[in-house]
Coordinates of C-alpha atoms in Angstrom, one line a residue:
M1 CA 0.0 0.0 0.0
A2 CA 1.5 3.3 -1.0
S3 CA 1.5 6.2 1.4
S4 CA -0.8 8.2 -1.0
D5 CA -3.5 5.5 -0.5
Y6 CA -3.7 6.0 3.3
H7 CA -6.9 8.0 4.4
D8 CA -6.5 9.6 7.8
R9 CA -9.7 9.5 9.8
G10 CA -8.7 12.5 11.9
M11 CA -10.1 12.6 15.4
K12 CA -12.4 9.6 14.9
K13 CA -9.5 7.2 15.4
W14 CA -8.8 8.7 18.9
G15 CA -12.4 8.4 20.1
G16 CA -11.8 5.0 21.7
F17 CA -9.1 6.5 24.0
L18 CA -11.4 8.9 25.8
L19 CA -12.5 7.9 29.2
S20 CA -16.3 7.4 29.7
E21 CA -16.3 10.1 32.4
H22 CA -14.8 12.6 30.0
T23 CA -17.3 11.6 27.3
A24 CA -20.2 12.0 29.8
K25 CA -18.9 15.4 30.9
M26 CA -18.6 16.6 27.3
E27 CA -22.2 15.5 26.6
A28 CA -23.5 17.2 29.8
E29 CA -21.7 20.5 28.8
S30 CA -23.3 20.3 25.3
R31 CA -26.8 20.2 27.0
L32 CA -26.2 23.3 29.1
P33 CA -28.5 26.3 28.2
M34 CA -27.0 28.9 26.0
W35 CA -27.9 32.6 25.9
E36 CA -30.7 33.1 23.4
K37 CA -31.0 36.3 21.3
P38 CA -33.1 38.8 23.3
M39 CA -36.6 39.4 21.9
D40 CA -38.4 42.7 21.9
Q41 CA -41.5 43.0 24.1
E42 CA -44.0 42.9 21.2
S43 CA -42.5 39.5 20.0
I44 CA -42.6 38.2 23.5
Y45 CA -46.3 39.1 23.9
R46 CA -47.2 37.6 20.5
V47 CA -45.5 34.3 21.4
L48 CA -47.1 34.2 24.9
H49 CA -50.5 34.9 23.3
Q50 CA -50.1 31.9 21.0
V51 CA -48.9 29.7 23.9
I52 CA -52.0 30.6 25.9
Q53 CA -54.3 30.1 22.9
H54 CA -52.9 26.7 22.1
R55 CA -52.5 25.7 25.7
A56 CA -49.0 24.7 24.8
I57 CA -45.8 24.5 26.8
A58 CA -43.7 27.6 27.0
V59 CA -39.9 27.6 27.1
I60 CA -38.8 30.8 28.9
Q61 CA -35.3 32.3 29.5
L62 CA -35.0 35.1 32.0
Y63 CA -32.5 38.0 32.0
K64 CA -29.4 37.7 34.3
E65 CA -26.1 39.4 34.4
E66 CA -24.4 38.8 31.1
E67 CA -21.2 37.4 32.7
E68 CA -23.1 34.7 34.4
A69 CA -24.1 31.5 32.8
P70 CA -27.8 31.3 32.0
D71 CA -30.2 29.4 34.2
A72 CA -32.0 26.4 32.9
Y73 CA -35.0 27.2 30.8
I74 CA -38.4 27.4 32.5
E75 CA -40.6 24.9 30.8
G76 CA -44.3 24.7 31.7
R77 CA -47.9 25.7 31.0
I78 CA -49.1 29.2 31.7
V79 CA -52.0 28.8 34.1
A80 CA -52.7 32.4 34.9
V81 CA -51.8 36.0 34.0
E82 CA -52.1 38.6 36.8
G83 CA -51.1 42.1 35.7
D84 CA -47.5 41.9 34.7
W85 CA -47.0 38.5 36.3
L86 CA -47.2 35.1 34.6
H87 CA -48.0 32.0 36.7
V88 CA -46.2 29.0 35.1
Q89 CA -46.8 25.4 36.2
A90 CA -43.3 23.9 35.7
G91 CA -43.4 20.2 36.8
N92 CA -44.6 20.1 40.4
T93 CA -43.9 23.7 41.1
M94 CA -45.6 27.0 40.4
Q95 CA -43.3 29.8 39.3
V96 CA -44.3 33.5 39.2
I97 CA -42.5 35.4 36.5
D98 CA -42.4 39.1 35.9
L99 CA -43.0 39.9 32.2
E100 CA -40.2 42.4 32.2
M101 CA -37.7 39.7 33.1
I102 CA -38.4 37.5 30.1
R103 CA -35.5 37.6 27.6
F104 CA -36.7 34.8 25.3
V105 CA -39.8 32.7 24.9
K106 CA -40.9 30.1 22.5
E107 CA -43.7 27.6 22.1
R108 CA -42.4 24.1 22.5
G109 CA -43.8 21.7 20.0
Y110 CA -44.6 18.1 20.7
Q111 CA -41.5 16.4 22.1
K112 CA -41.0 12.7 21.6
W113 CA -39.7 10.7 24.5
Y114 CA -36.5 9.7 22.6
E115 CA -35.6 13.3 21.9
K116 CA -35.3 14.3 25.5

């Protein structure tokens, strides 16, 4: 076999040398929330209106200090709106969110069990 026939697989050939702990840590880091692009208030209200109409699950990211890592998304159903406050049922807890603190919101579509 001539040296010109050799095809280097790059990093793929080294994958077997990684420890399982290192691989698990890299996967966990890839699932950490990232900062979403901030939305203007009109867009936020439009998405929230759709979420309430469809009785869908909202995915919400709140403002924090830019230097800090973002908190996990708040995922849940909006059960009440009281003035400038949203009441979101997230799992077994009820969270009250100030509308002014919302940085990003989207309507979560149907999520299959194997995509979690």
